[in-house]
Amino acid sequence: MTVLATADPVQELDLHRVNINDPFLGQYQRLVRDVVIPYQWDALNDRLEDTEPSHAIENFRIAAGQQQGEFYGMIFQDSDVAKWLEAVAGSLCQRPDPELEQRADEVIALIAAAQCEDGYLNTYFTVKAPQERWTNLAECHELYCAGHMIEAGVAWFCATGKRNLLDVVCRLADHIDDVFGPAEHQLHGYPGHPEIELALMRLYEVTRNPRYMALVNYFISERGKQPHYYDAEYEKRGRTAYWPTHGPAWMVKDKAYSQAHLPLALQQSAIGHAVRFVYLLSGAAHLARLNHDAELHKTCRRLWDDMVNRQMYITGGIGAQSSGEAFTSEYDLPNDTVYAESCASIGLMMFANRMLQLEGDARYADAMERALYNTVLGGMALDGRHFFYVNPLEVHPRSIPFNHIYDHVKPVRQRWFGCACCPPNIARILTSLGHYIYTRREDALYVNLYVGNTTQLPDGLTLSISGNYPWHGEVTIAVKTAQPVQQTLALRLPEWCEDPVVLLNGKPCAGEVKRGYFHISRLWSDGDSVTINLPMPVRRVYGNPLLRHIAGKVAIQRGPLVYCAEEADNGSALHNLWLDPRAEFRVIEGAGVLKGSLLLQTPVQRISSENARNAPLYRYDMPGMPDAAPQKLTLIPWFCWANRGEGEMRIWLNEIR
Amino acid sequence: MTVLATADPVQELDLHRVNINDPFLGQYQRLVRDVVIPYQWDALNDRLEDTEPSHAIENFRIAAGQQQGEFYGMIFQDSDVAKWLEAVAGSLCQRPDPELEQRADEVIALIAAAQCEDGYLNTYFTVKAPQERWTNLAECHELYCAGHMIEAGVAWFCATGKRNLLDVVCRLADHIDDVFGPAEHQLHGYPGHPEIELALMRLYEVTRNPRYMALVNYFISERGKQPHYYDAEYEKRGRTAYWPTHGPAWMVKDKAYSQAHLPLALQQSAIGHAVRFVYLLSGAAHLARLNHDAELHKTCRRLWDDMVNRQMYITGGIGAQSSGEAFTSEYDLPNDTVYAESCASIGLMMFANRMLQLEGDARYADAMERALYNTVLGGMALDGRHFFYVNPLEVHPRSIPFNHIYDHVKPVRQRWFGCACCPPNIARILTSLGHYIYTRREDALYVNLYVGNTTQLPDGLTLSISGNYPWHGEVTIAVKTAQPVQQTLALRLPEWCEDPVVLLNGKPCAGEVKRGYFHISRLWSDGDSVTINLPMPVRRVYGNPLLRHIAGKVAIQRGPLVYCAEEADNGSALHNLWLDPRAEFRVIEGAGVLKGSLLLQTPVQRISSENARNAPLYRYDMPGMPDAAPQKLTLIPWFCWANRGEGEMRIWLNEIR
């Protein structure tokens, strides 16, 4: 459908109006502001020791003609700068910082200087291969880089009111719209790595220029058609390929890797590179809403369902394999060879965000919360300087150096990467939490996440959400308002909570449960207070019967947090710990680096491996629990694993049947 | 040590004297004779359709100057011809076949014609790169090909009495002994892929020429010394590398891959390419015995122990990973991503055979039997035309196409391979079983395997072993002799048998148990009959506590056979079958393609996955056995899995604790 519709009342709240003051996530925002953003600035300017130089800022200087030199870095290096700018934009909304703002403005001026006359912007091609512009969409990330820059331009405008970067990216978008399209002189192509789609939708939201949405519709409609664009451009450029791994021209040939094997409307499963998938679907869902495309909406829902109901880890991680950083197939979720890239869970949050705008259904927010509080937070160390690219649910460090199925698994977080996409992504998500906490829909203001914040709504209400989530489930929403305002608040009832209680001004609250949200329609007065009590007993979690990797195992969850066992607390050979299905859990406070967290303890049976190295590999006829002795199992929230050095870790544990 | 000792009384029995008439393994010998050897002949002569041409015979014709053309095939293609000859030699010992013998003699004449003046023999280098002889030992398999040809020469001589191939390989060995050694003009090198060592020891056994054993001692002593020979030859040839996978010159750089990272005496674990490891250790153990090298013997035992006690599968498979076709590390034995190459288990048998010659200890024979009756037999289909290269303990075919950790796993056996090492290896093992059944040591004739056969011993005794092993444990050894002979028979008491009974002429037999063998020293008379009763109850097998992959699981074994569950009998989702530790097993006869086998049945609980695709991925608080219903589990011997099409298979099954 190419309906170009008028604006829709669903809009993201202005981040300036959402002031995060959550004791838990607030510290992550501070970490981003005080450590990650400056750290990334140093990285972009090649000031970090012991780290692969980024050369990202340098590349822009060379492209702008301010400096001589060669391009250096990944073909998508520009996107690191864009993501940094976006994180800065979000951070300024939380706390103004004139020095930081000026530094960013200087970068923007540099970017503008690196932009070509016709609007094209990409330092790799400008510096290194200007004739090769737009000749290899399948592999060369031009539209990907453009998309991230567009997102930065939108974010900068929203944060500062300044048009400096917005104007740059509009010229870029206009140029892209000239190059791509159905006309004979245009390229009938679409990106390898999706990103431009979701970016152009954000640009459309702030500019309301219909050509941007039409272009997104074009990109998504063309994708996967036969004869295939990637093959045609491959022939046209003489069969050259950029990426050498996995065989010749694999990124051209493996169409499913980029979800371009079929038109999206015909696709049935989450497949291929996980980050590409969720970025593509984020753009598609945003388009479906603003373009009133019911078929595309259905497609988005079908693919969301396959991802979440057949291919997602309990941690909100997606992408079960290292090869291609990709999905595998339904119900195939190994815990130790998993990929679960941090960026992919961020993309899952973005996709969820668009689905929430389409449908006020808590299942999207449930998955979004699961991804945020487990994989996304788990991707960053508590010091803000070390990151996980890959997020396993089980590690056995002694085996990692020798078994190459674990080549991608690190048992501890790493400093900045050569391919540095995850840390800046984590940074920009954490500085734009307001977009995920709330969804403004026509029928209500949806509260998806119980992150402490004070927010001014356009209709005059000021909400202050407070509590000590995710450790405790008592949340208070205090209302301030100059005059009474009619509004519906939709409060999410998390799927992990059996007996939520909602009180209004101390008394049971009248409302309606619709698709996992408790809707309170009311004329709100100043001083109104809603209390949501979300009991957080320790829950045992079991896998679908088709999940062969966790047959007979149990995972422990409390509130939104998935827990795990580490060697530091429990000794090695974690597979020898057997939970008792009838045993209770104690909640205790963490100490040291885990101070502020809540840990869990339960009595378990441990099978001894004390003399195992002298025992045979196989023995006969000793069923039951040989050499089992009681032990106290300590579980920590999985997001704070690997903060105490290298050791075994496991989420899914054996349980006595 | 460079002690060059005189002949040792331990010798392999002449295969002519060992007539295999076993109802079970006899059919495999017939399969090799009637199907595999002719099939391989067609392969070597490029007569198979739908298969990568071998070009192996063609290469020899070109090298002999009888034909024009290019070399084609793997750099070690010559070894396929050598292995074929060795299988033919073994087969002729069982049943003369003048036509086959003549065909082999013609091949030998061709090989002799392809040999160079100086004794060098290798079609790849002779045809393609004569200047590059001996310049890349790390990668180019020259000594490997020489070794296999030497083995063929020895086998042909032993089988036929003819020296035609023996003379060729002696000239080859003499040439190699000229090229390699400590003198200044010689190359101080040793092979990448070990094989020459065990081959030269066999050549030494039949020729008693001390230079061959001295050369083996040289190769083994030099291996892994610093500065490293692989690096030196790499520099000398200008840093060219033959094998491109895994990164530049990986076969040169990854020293552990070829067990050349350290001198053998300093090595502590089984590491690297599994076939290389067992071939190297076979040669080393043979040398240790004939050279009276106690230190080397100790090394062989230490590395045997690490392999069998820390890195071997219940199937006798070794090599836990596809990358490098290699060992991983101790206790790291995944069942689904395993490699367990057929050739590696054959090599384990060869290594065990040498250790049995060194020590009359049944633990070597136990592992040898485990490898033979499970992985080696499992490597070949019951039709003799399809083979497994990789032997997994668990397959989930639906996941294989999508998850690249399974790229090396086939759920059904394949027709001839491009890299065709396994089928000929299986063939030559199965035609030389006599060497594995018996070990003649100074103190006794050891009976390692209860394979039906009639054997004439040099001292005048004729033994006829009969029974229906591995299905039943009653074995009879009937003695025939012209006059009474004093001899000690040492009968292996398998480690899987709790209550063996040995009778002599119907009465309890006097004897001594030494290291797993029942020694009967006696003046044997004509008509003496020994009955060995090896009860074969169904045994439950459990893993060492350090084996994380099988914590909570059980495997079923009966006699030497490991059993498995297949989808064809039990439905899919085999992980949802839960054995009852107290339930009994019924033994039943197989039918159809499994006719002649014994199957096992036991009642289990099955967790239903009927509505699973409509159920969420994770659910809370339902411990125990949800939706479990009784089912009858049917187990088949694992060696005959995958003979009924594609389907799930599992050895290690869940058991209720």
Tab-separated table of C-alpha atoms in Angstrom, chain A residues 321-647:
chain	number	residue	atom	x	y	z
A	321	GLN	CA	24.426	-18.789	16.602
A	322	SER	CA	27.726	-17.091	15.981
A	323	SER	CA	27.753	-17.895	12.269
A	324	GLY	CA	26.076	-14.890	10.697
A	325	GLU	CA	25.273	-13.566	14.194
A	326	ALA	CA	21.949	-15.054	13.365
A	327	PHE	CA	18.793	-16.865	14.323
A	328	THR	CA	18.870	-20.604	13.826
A	329	SER	CA	15.413	-22.210	13.784
A	330	GLU	CA	12.430	-22.619	16.035
A	331	TYR	CA	13.073	-24.027	19.496
A	332	ASP	CA	16.808	-24.353	18.844
A	333	LEU	CA	18.276	-22.364	21.741
A	334	PRO	CA	21.610	-23.675	22.995
A	335	ASN	CA	22.769	-21.897	26.142
A	336	ASP	CA	26.521	-22.069	25.688
A	337	THR	CA	27.050	-21.522	21.965
A	338	VAL	CA	24.395	-18.788	21.842
A	339	TYR	CA	25.185	-15.403	20.314
A	340	ALA	CA	22.523	-13.043	21.761
A	341	GLU	CA	24.311	-9.915	20.635
A	342	SER	CA	23.693	-6.921	22.881
A	343	CYS	CA	22.647	-4.851	19.858
A	344	ALA	CA	20.044	-7.420	18.922
A	345	SER	CA	18.248	-7.099	22.266
A	346	ILE	CA	18.372	-3.340	21.871
A	347	GLY	CA	16.778	-3.800	18.473
A	348	LEU	CA	14.163	-6.046	20.068
A	349	MET	CA	13.311	-3.147	22.386
A	350	MET	CA	12.998	-0.831	19.386
A	351	PHE	CA	10.734	-3.280	17.587
A	352	ALA	CA	8.654	-3.708	20.750
A	353	ASN	CA	8.348	0.053	21.047
A	354	ARG	CA	6.857	0.278	17.526
A	355	MET	CA	4.474	-2.601	18.196
A	356	LEU	CA	3.276	-0.887	21.372
A	357	GLN	CA	2.494	2.153	19.304
A	358	LEU	CA	0.482	-0.088	17.004
A	359	GLU	CA	-1.213	-2.138	19.709
A	360	GLY	CA	-1.698	-1.525	23.390
A	361	ASP	CA	-0.759	-5.078	24.231
A	362	ALA	CA	1.462	-5.785	27.196
A	363	ARG	CA	3.138	-8.787	25.581
A	364	TYR	CA	5.339	-6.421	23.615
A	365	ALA	CA	6.286	-4.573	26.783
A	366	ASP	CA	6.894	-7.851	28.616
A	367	ALA	CA	9.516	-8.850	26.060
A	368	MET	CA	10.928	-5.331	26.009
A	369	GLU	CA	11.345	-5.365	29.786
A	370	ARG	CA	12.879	-8.837	29.702
A	371	ALA	CA	15.448	-7.648	27.145
A	372	LEU	CA	16.234	-4.420	29.006
A	373	TYR	CA	16.674	-5.783	32.507
A	374	ASN	CA	18.666	-8.802	31.448
A	375	THR	CA	20.599	-8.680	28.173
A	376	VAL	CA	20.844	-4.930	27.623
A	377	LEU	CA	22.003	-4.207	31.178
A	378	GLY	CA	24.087	-7.368	31.141
A	379	GLY	CA	25.926	-6.031	28.109
A	380	MET	CA	27.658	-3.391	30.217
A	381	ALA	CA	29.839	-3.890	33.266
A	382	LEU	CA	29.031	-2.009	36.423
A	383	ASP	CA	32.091	0.187	35.720
A	384	GLY	CA	30.800	1.371	32.320
A	385	ARG	CA	34.075	0.483	30.626
A	386	HIS	CA	33.676	-3.147	29.718
A	387	PHE	CA	31.100	-4.705	27.457
A	388	PHE	CA	29.723	-7.955	26.224
A	389	TYR	CA	29.055	-8.336	22.558
A	390	VAL	CA	27.819	-11.895	23.049
A	391	ASN	CA	25.638	-12.776	26.036
A	392	PRO	CA	25.719	-16.476	26.913
A	393	LEU	CA	23.399	-18.219	29.341
A	394	GLU	CA	26.060	-20.711	30.319
A	395	VAL	CA	29.837	-20.470	30.338
A	396	HIS	CA	32.507	-22.989	31.107
A	397	PRO	CA	35.729	-20.968	30.864
A	398	ARG	CA	38.067	-23.957	31.039
A	399	SER	CA	36.603	-25.301	27.809
A	400	ILE	CA	36.527	-22.034	25.877
A	401	PRO	CA	40.167	-21.861	24.693
A	402	PHE	CA	40.086	-25.393	23.301
A	403	ASN	CA	36.644	-25.853	21.765
A	404	HIS	CA	36.150	-23.600	18.780
A	405	ILE	CA	32.377	-23.653	19.000
A	406	TYR	CA	33.063	-21.151	21.792
A	407	ASP	CA	35.339	-18.830	19.809
A	408	HIS	CA	32.829	-15.978	20.068
A	409	VAL	CA	32.211	-16.395	23.804
A	410	LYS	CA	34.113	-14.268	26.318
A	411	PRO	CA	33.817	-15.200	29.974
A	412	VAL	CA	34.388	-11.592	31.050
A	413	ARG	CA	33.441	-8.299	29.469
A	414	GLN	CA	35.943	-6.686	27.114
A	415	ARG	CA	37.175	-3.167	26.637
A	416	TRP	CA	36.264	-1.285	23.476
A	417	PHE	CA	35.904	-3.416	20.353
A	418	GLY	CA	37.252	-3.040	16.858
A	419	CYS	CA	33.651	-3.397	15.741
A	420	ALA	CA	32.261	-1.064	18.311
A	421	CYS	CA	28.539	-1.121	17.650
A	422	CYS	CA	27.273	-2.382	20.999
A	423	PRO	CA	28.587	0.142	23.561
A	424	PRO	CA	27.249	3.203	21.701
A	425	ASN	CA	23.967	1.383	21.172
A	426	ILE	CA	23.687	0.638	24.880
A	427	ALA	CA	24.477	4.283	25.565
A	428	ARG	CA	21.797	5.672	23.283
A	429	ILE	CA	19.132	3.316	24.614
A	430	LEU	CA	19.920	4.215	28.209
A	431	THR	CA	19.698	7.938	27.476
A	432	SER	CA	16.353	7.631	25.740
A	433	LEU	CA	14.505	5.454	28.220
A	434	GLY	CA	11.545	7.776	28.212
A	435	HIS	CA	10.558	6.472	24.783
A	436	TYR	CA	10.324	2.977	26.204
A	437	ILE	CA	8.765	3.786	29.549
A	438	TYR	CA	5.752	5.433	28.017
A	439	THR	CA	3.660	4.936	24.918
A	440	ARG	CA	1.168	7.633	24.105
A	441	ARG	CA	-1.686	6.059	22.243
A	442	GLU	CA	-4.985	7.458	21.248
A	443	ASP	CA	-6.829	5.656	23.987
A	444	ALA	CA	-4.432	6.128	26.898
A	445	LEU	CA	-0.999	6.944	28.158
A	446	TYR	CA	0.611	3.553	28.539
A	447	VAL	CA	3.106	2.987	31.289
A	448	ASN	CA	5.244	0.069	30.117
A	449	LEU	CA	8.177	0.123	32.511
A	450	TYR	CA	8.232	1.107	36.167
A	451	VAL	CA	11.358	3.199	35.978
A	452	GLY	CA	11.432	6.086	38.438
A	453	ASN	CA	10.842	9.349	36.610
A	454	THR	CA	8.968	12.616	36.639
A	455	THR	CA	7.216	13.422	33.393
A	456	GLN	CA	5.214	16.382	32.207
A	457	LEU	CA	2.476	15.329	29.851
A	458	PRO	CA	1.308	17.661	27.133
A	459	ASP	CA	-2.188	17.728	28.620
A	460	GLY	CA	-0.920	19.289	31.851
A	461	LEU	CA	-0.494	16.288	34.106
A	462	THR	CA	2.832	15.660	35.785
A	463	LEU	CA	3.451	12.072	36.784
A	464	SER	CA	6.095	11.024	39.253
A	465	ILE	CA	6.780	7.322	39.222
A	466	SER	CA	8.806	6.140	42.143
A	467	GLY	CA	9.760	2.880	43.706
A	468	ASN	CA	12.687	0.557	43.931
A	469	TYR	CA	12.110	-1.500	40.849
A	470	PRO	CA	13.338	-4.082	39.898
A	471	TRP	CA	14.136	-5.063	43.475
A	472	HIS	CA	10.723	-4.331	44.881
A	473	GLY	CA	7.341	-4.222	43.283
A	474	GLU	CA	5.747	-1.308	45.091
A	475	VAL	CA	5.442	1.523	42.651
A	476	THR	CA	3.810	4.850	43.286
A	477	ILE	CA	2.531	7.177	40.634
A	478	ALA	CA	1.981	10.629	42.083
A	479	VAL	CA	-0.066	13.039	40.027
A	480	LYS	CA	0.394	16.776	40.017
A	481	THR	CA	-1.743	19.082	37.967
A	482	ALA	CA	-2.794	22.708	37.887
A	483	GLN	CA	-6.369	21.677	37.125
A	484	PRO	CA	-8.191	18.388	36.811
A	485	VAL	CA	-7.483	16.570	33.565
A	486	GLN	CA	-9.411	13.700	31.946
A	487	GLN	CA	-6.978	11.035	30.956
A	488	THR	CA	-6.675	7.288	30.778
A	489	LEU	CA	-3.586	5.798	32.286
A	490	ALA	CA	-2.851	2.229	31.213
A	491	LEU	CA	-0.582	0.521	33.707
A	492	ARG	CA	1.179	-2.618	32.595
A	493	LEU	CA	0.553	-5.743	34.626
A	494	PRO	CA	3.719	-7.773	34.052
A	495	GLU	CA	3.248	-11.338	32.880
A	496	TRP	CA	5.522	-12.527	35.699
A	497	CYS	CA	3.201	-11.123	38.359
A	498	GLU	CA	0.304	-13.299	39.477
A	499	ASP	CA	-1.511	-11.006	41.890
A	500	PRO	CA	-1.040	-7.358	41.089
A	501	VAL	CA	-2.941	-4.849	43.194
A	502	VAL	CA	-3.723	-1.335	42.085
A	503	LEU	CA	-4.871	1.248	44.598
A	504	LEU	CA	-5.986	4.765	43.981
A	505	ASN	CA	-5.538	7.113	46.900
A	506	GLY	CA	-5.299	4.108	49.173
A	507	LYS	CA	-8.421	2.339	47.988
A	508	PRO	CA	-8.987	-0.380	45.405
A	509	CYS	CA	-8.931	1.275	42.048
A	510	ALA	CA	-11.696	0.999	39.482
A	511	GLY	CA	-10.425	0.120	36.066
A	512	GLU	CA	-10.425	-2.322	33.213
A	513	VAL	CA	-7.797	-4.886	32.248
A	514	LYS	CA	-7.234	-4.811	28.513
A	515	ARG	CA	-4.479	-6.861	26.902
A	516	GLY	CA	-2.295	-6.847	29.978
A	517	TYR	CA	-2.782	-3.206	30.939
A	518	PHE	CA	-4.933	-1.860	33.740
A	519	HIS	CA	-6.788	1.080	32.262
A	520	ILE	CA	-7.815	3.860	34.669
A	521	SER	CA	-10.000	6.464	33.020
A	522	ARG	CA	-10.428	9.388	35.325
A	523	LEU	CA	-10.561	13.062	35.863
A	524	TRP	CA	-7.184	13.339	37.589
A	525	SER	CA	-6.760	15.790	40.448
A	526	ASP	CA	-3.688	17.259	41.941
A	527	GLY	CA	-2.399	14.941	44.641
A	528	ASP	CA	-3.909	11.781	43.234
A	529	SER	CA	-1.711	8.821	43.941
A	530	VAL	CA	-1.786	5.402	42.343
A	531	THR	CA	0.006	2.570	44.062
A	532	ILE	CA	0.804	-0.538	42.091
A	533	ASN	CA	1.812	-3.512	44.124
A	534	LEU	CA	3.537	-6.160	42.030
A	535	PRO	CA	4.427	-9.007	44.334
A	536	MET	CA	7.767	-10.483	43.394
A	537	PRO	CA	7.932	-13.973	44.772
A	538	VAL	CA	10.746	-16.053	43.416
A	539	ARG	CA	9.413	-17.873	40.341
A	540	ARG	CA	10.613	-21.117	38.880
A	541	VAL	CA	10.608	-20.990	35.101
A	542	TYR	CA	10.401	-23.998	32.784
A	543	GLY	CA	10.846	-24.281	29.075
A	544	ASN	CA	8.357	-25.219	26.393
A	545	PRO	CA	8.488	-29.003	25.811
A	546	LEU	CA	10.149	-28.428	22.446
A	547	LEU	CA	13.150	-26.727	24.028
A	548	ARG	CA	15.472	-29.726	24.133
A	549	HIS	CA	18.391	-27.800	25.637
A	550	ILE	CA	16.527	-27.140	28.889
A	551	ALA	CA	14.539	-30.343	29.335
A	552	GLY	CA	14.627	-31.119	33.033
A	553	LYS	CA	16.074	-27.756	33.954
A	554	VAL	CA	14.721	-24.765	35.823
A	555	ALA	CA	15.553	-21.081	35.745
A	556	ILE	CA	14.880	-18.688	38.577
A	557	GLN	CA	13.280	-15.325	38.066
A	558	ARG	CA	12.195	-12.630	40.471
A	559	GLY	CA	10.277	-9.747	39.064
A	560	PRO	CA	11.787	-9.014	35.679
A	561	LEU	CA	15.224	-10.275	36.667
A	562	VAL	CA	16.519	-13.636	35.580
A	563	TYR	CA	18.976	-15.119	38.061
A	564	CYS	CA	22.036	-17.268	37.579
A	565	ALA	CA	24.590	-19.256	39.526
A	566	GLU	CA	28.236	-18.304	39.383
A	567	GLU	CA	31.311	-20.242	40.358
A	568	ALA	CA	32.399	-17.444	42.680
A	569	ASP	CA	29.536	-18.284	45.035
A	570	ASN	CA	28.957	-21.954	44.417
A	571	GLY	CA	32.135	-23.614	43.242
A	572	SER	CA	32.769	-25.123	39.847
A	573	ALA	CA	30.847	-27.900	38.081
A	574	LEU	CA	27.543	-26.024	38.326
A	575	HIS	CA	25.864	-28.844	36.369
A	576	ASN	CA	26.182	-30.903	39.558
A	577	LEU	CA	23.828	-28.702	41.527
A	578	TRP	CA	20.332	-30.099	41.819
A	579	LEU	CA	17.463	-27.922	42.941
A	580	ASP	CA	14.651	-29.297	45.037
A	581	PRO	CA	11.268	-28.392	43.556
A	582	ARG	CA	9.802	-27.957	47.023
A	583	ALA	CA	12.569	-25.888	48.588
A	584	GLU	CA	12.125	-22.249	49.459
A	585	PHE	CA	14.219	-19.275	48.478
A	586	ARG	CA	15.632	-16.626	50.769
A	587	VAL	CA	16.171	-13.118	49.508
A	588	ILE	CA	19.352	-11.499	50.785
A	589	GLU	CA	21.261	-8.330	50.104
A	590	GLY	CA	24.347	-8.417	47.952
A	591	ALA	CA	27.693	-7.080	49.102
A	592	GLY	CA	30.880	-5.806	47.546
A	593	VAL	CA	30.507	-5.258	43.842
A	594	LEU	CA	26.973	-6.682	44.165
A	595	LYS	CA	25.947	-4.173	46.810
A	596	GLY	CA	22.511	-2.858	46.045
A	597	SER	CA	21.383	-6.069	44.403
A	598	LEU	CA	19.188	-8.745	45.876
A	599	LEU	CA	20.509	-12.268	45.793
A	600	LEU	CA	18.655	-15.522	46.299
A	601	GLN	CA	19.566	-18.595	48.254
A	602	THR	CA	18.099	-22.067	48.323
A	603	PRO	CA	19.263	-25.439	49.574
A	604	VAL	CA	20.357	-27.796	46.827
A	605	GLN	CA	22.062	-31.138	46.433
A	606	ARG	CA	25.568	-31.086	45.074
A	607	ILE	CA	27.067	-34.134	43.439
A	608	SER	CA	30.683	-34.203	44.426
A	609	SER	CA	33.423	-34.108	41.823
A	610	GLU	CA	36.192	-34.232	44.389
A	611	ASN	CA	37.921	-37.402	43.208
A	612	ALA	CA	36.516	-37.279	39.726
A	613	ARG	CA	39.831	-36.905	37.945
A	614	ASN	CA	40.864	-40.277	39.306
A	615	ALA	CA	37.557	-41.927	38.489
A	616	PRO	CA	36.666	-43.531	35.162
A	617	LEU	CA	34.742	-41.577	32.552
A	618	TYR	CA	31.805	-44.006	32.602
A	619	ARG	CA	30.437	-46.194	35.336
A	620	TYR	CA	27.571	-48.610	35.625
A	621	ASP	CA	24.378	-48.923	37.555
A	622	MET	CA	24.426	-46.126	40.053
A	623	PRO	CA	21.123	-44.363	39.549
A	624	GLY	CA	19.916	-41.660	41.837
A	625	MET	CA	22.191	-39.103	43.312
A	626	PRO	CA	25.602	-40.609	43.969
A	627	ASP	CA	27.785	-38.761	46.439
A	628	ALA	CA	25.273	-35.968	46.851
A	629	ALA	CA	25.541	-33.586	49.751
A	630	PRO	CA	23.505	-30.556	50.734
A	631	GLN	CA	24.819	-27.176	49.699
A	632	LYS	CA	23.475	-23.664	49.793
A	633	LEU	CA	23.028	-22.286	46.292
A	634	THR	CA	23.460	-18.540	45.847
A	635	LEU	CA	21.954	-16.922	42.784
A	636	ILE	CA	22.681	-13.437	41.529
A	637	PRO	CA	20.838	-11.368	38.943
A	638	TRP	CA	22.223	-12.491	35.612
A	639	PHE	CA	22.784	-8.946	34.409
A	640	CYS	CA	25.535	-8.590	37.021
A	641	TRP	CA	27.387	-11.786	36.214
A	642	ALA	CA	31.089	-11.732	35.306
A	643	ASN	CA	31.839	-8.758	37.505
A	644	ARG	CA	34.025	-10.858	39.816
A	645	GLY	CA	36.460	-12.341	37.349
A	646	GLU	CA	36.298	-15.470	35.251
A	647	GLY	CA	34.292	-18.472	36.328
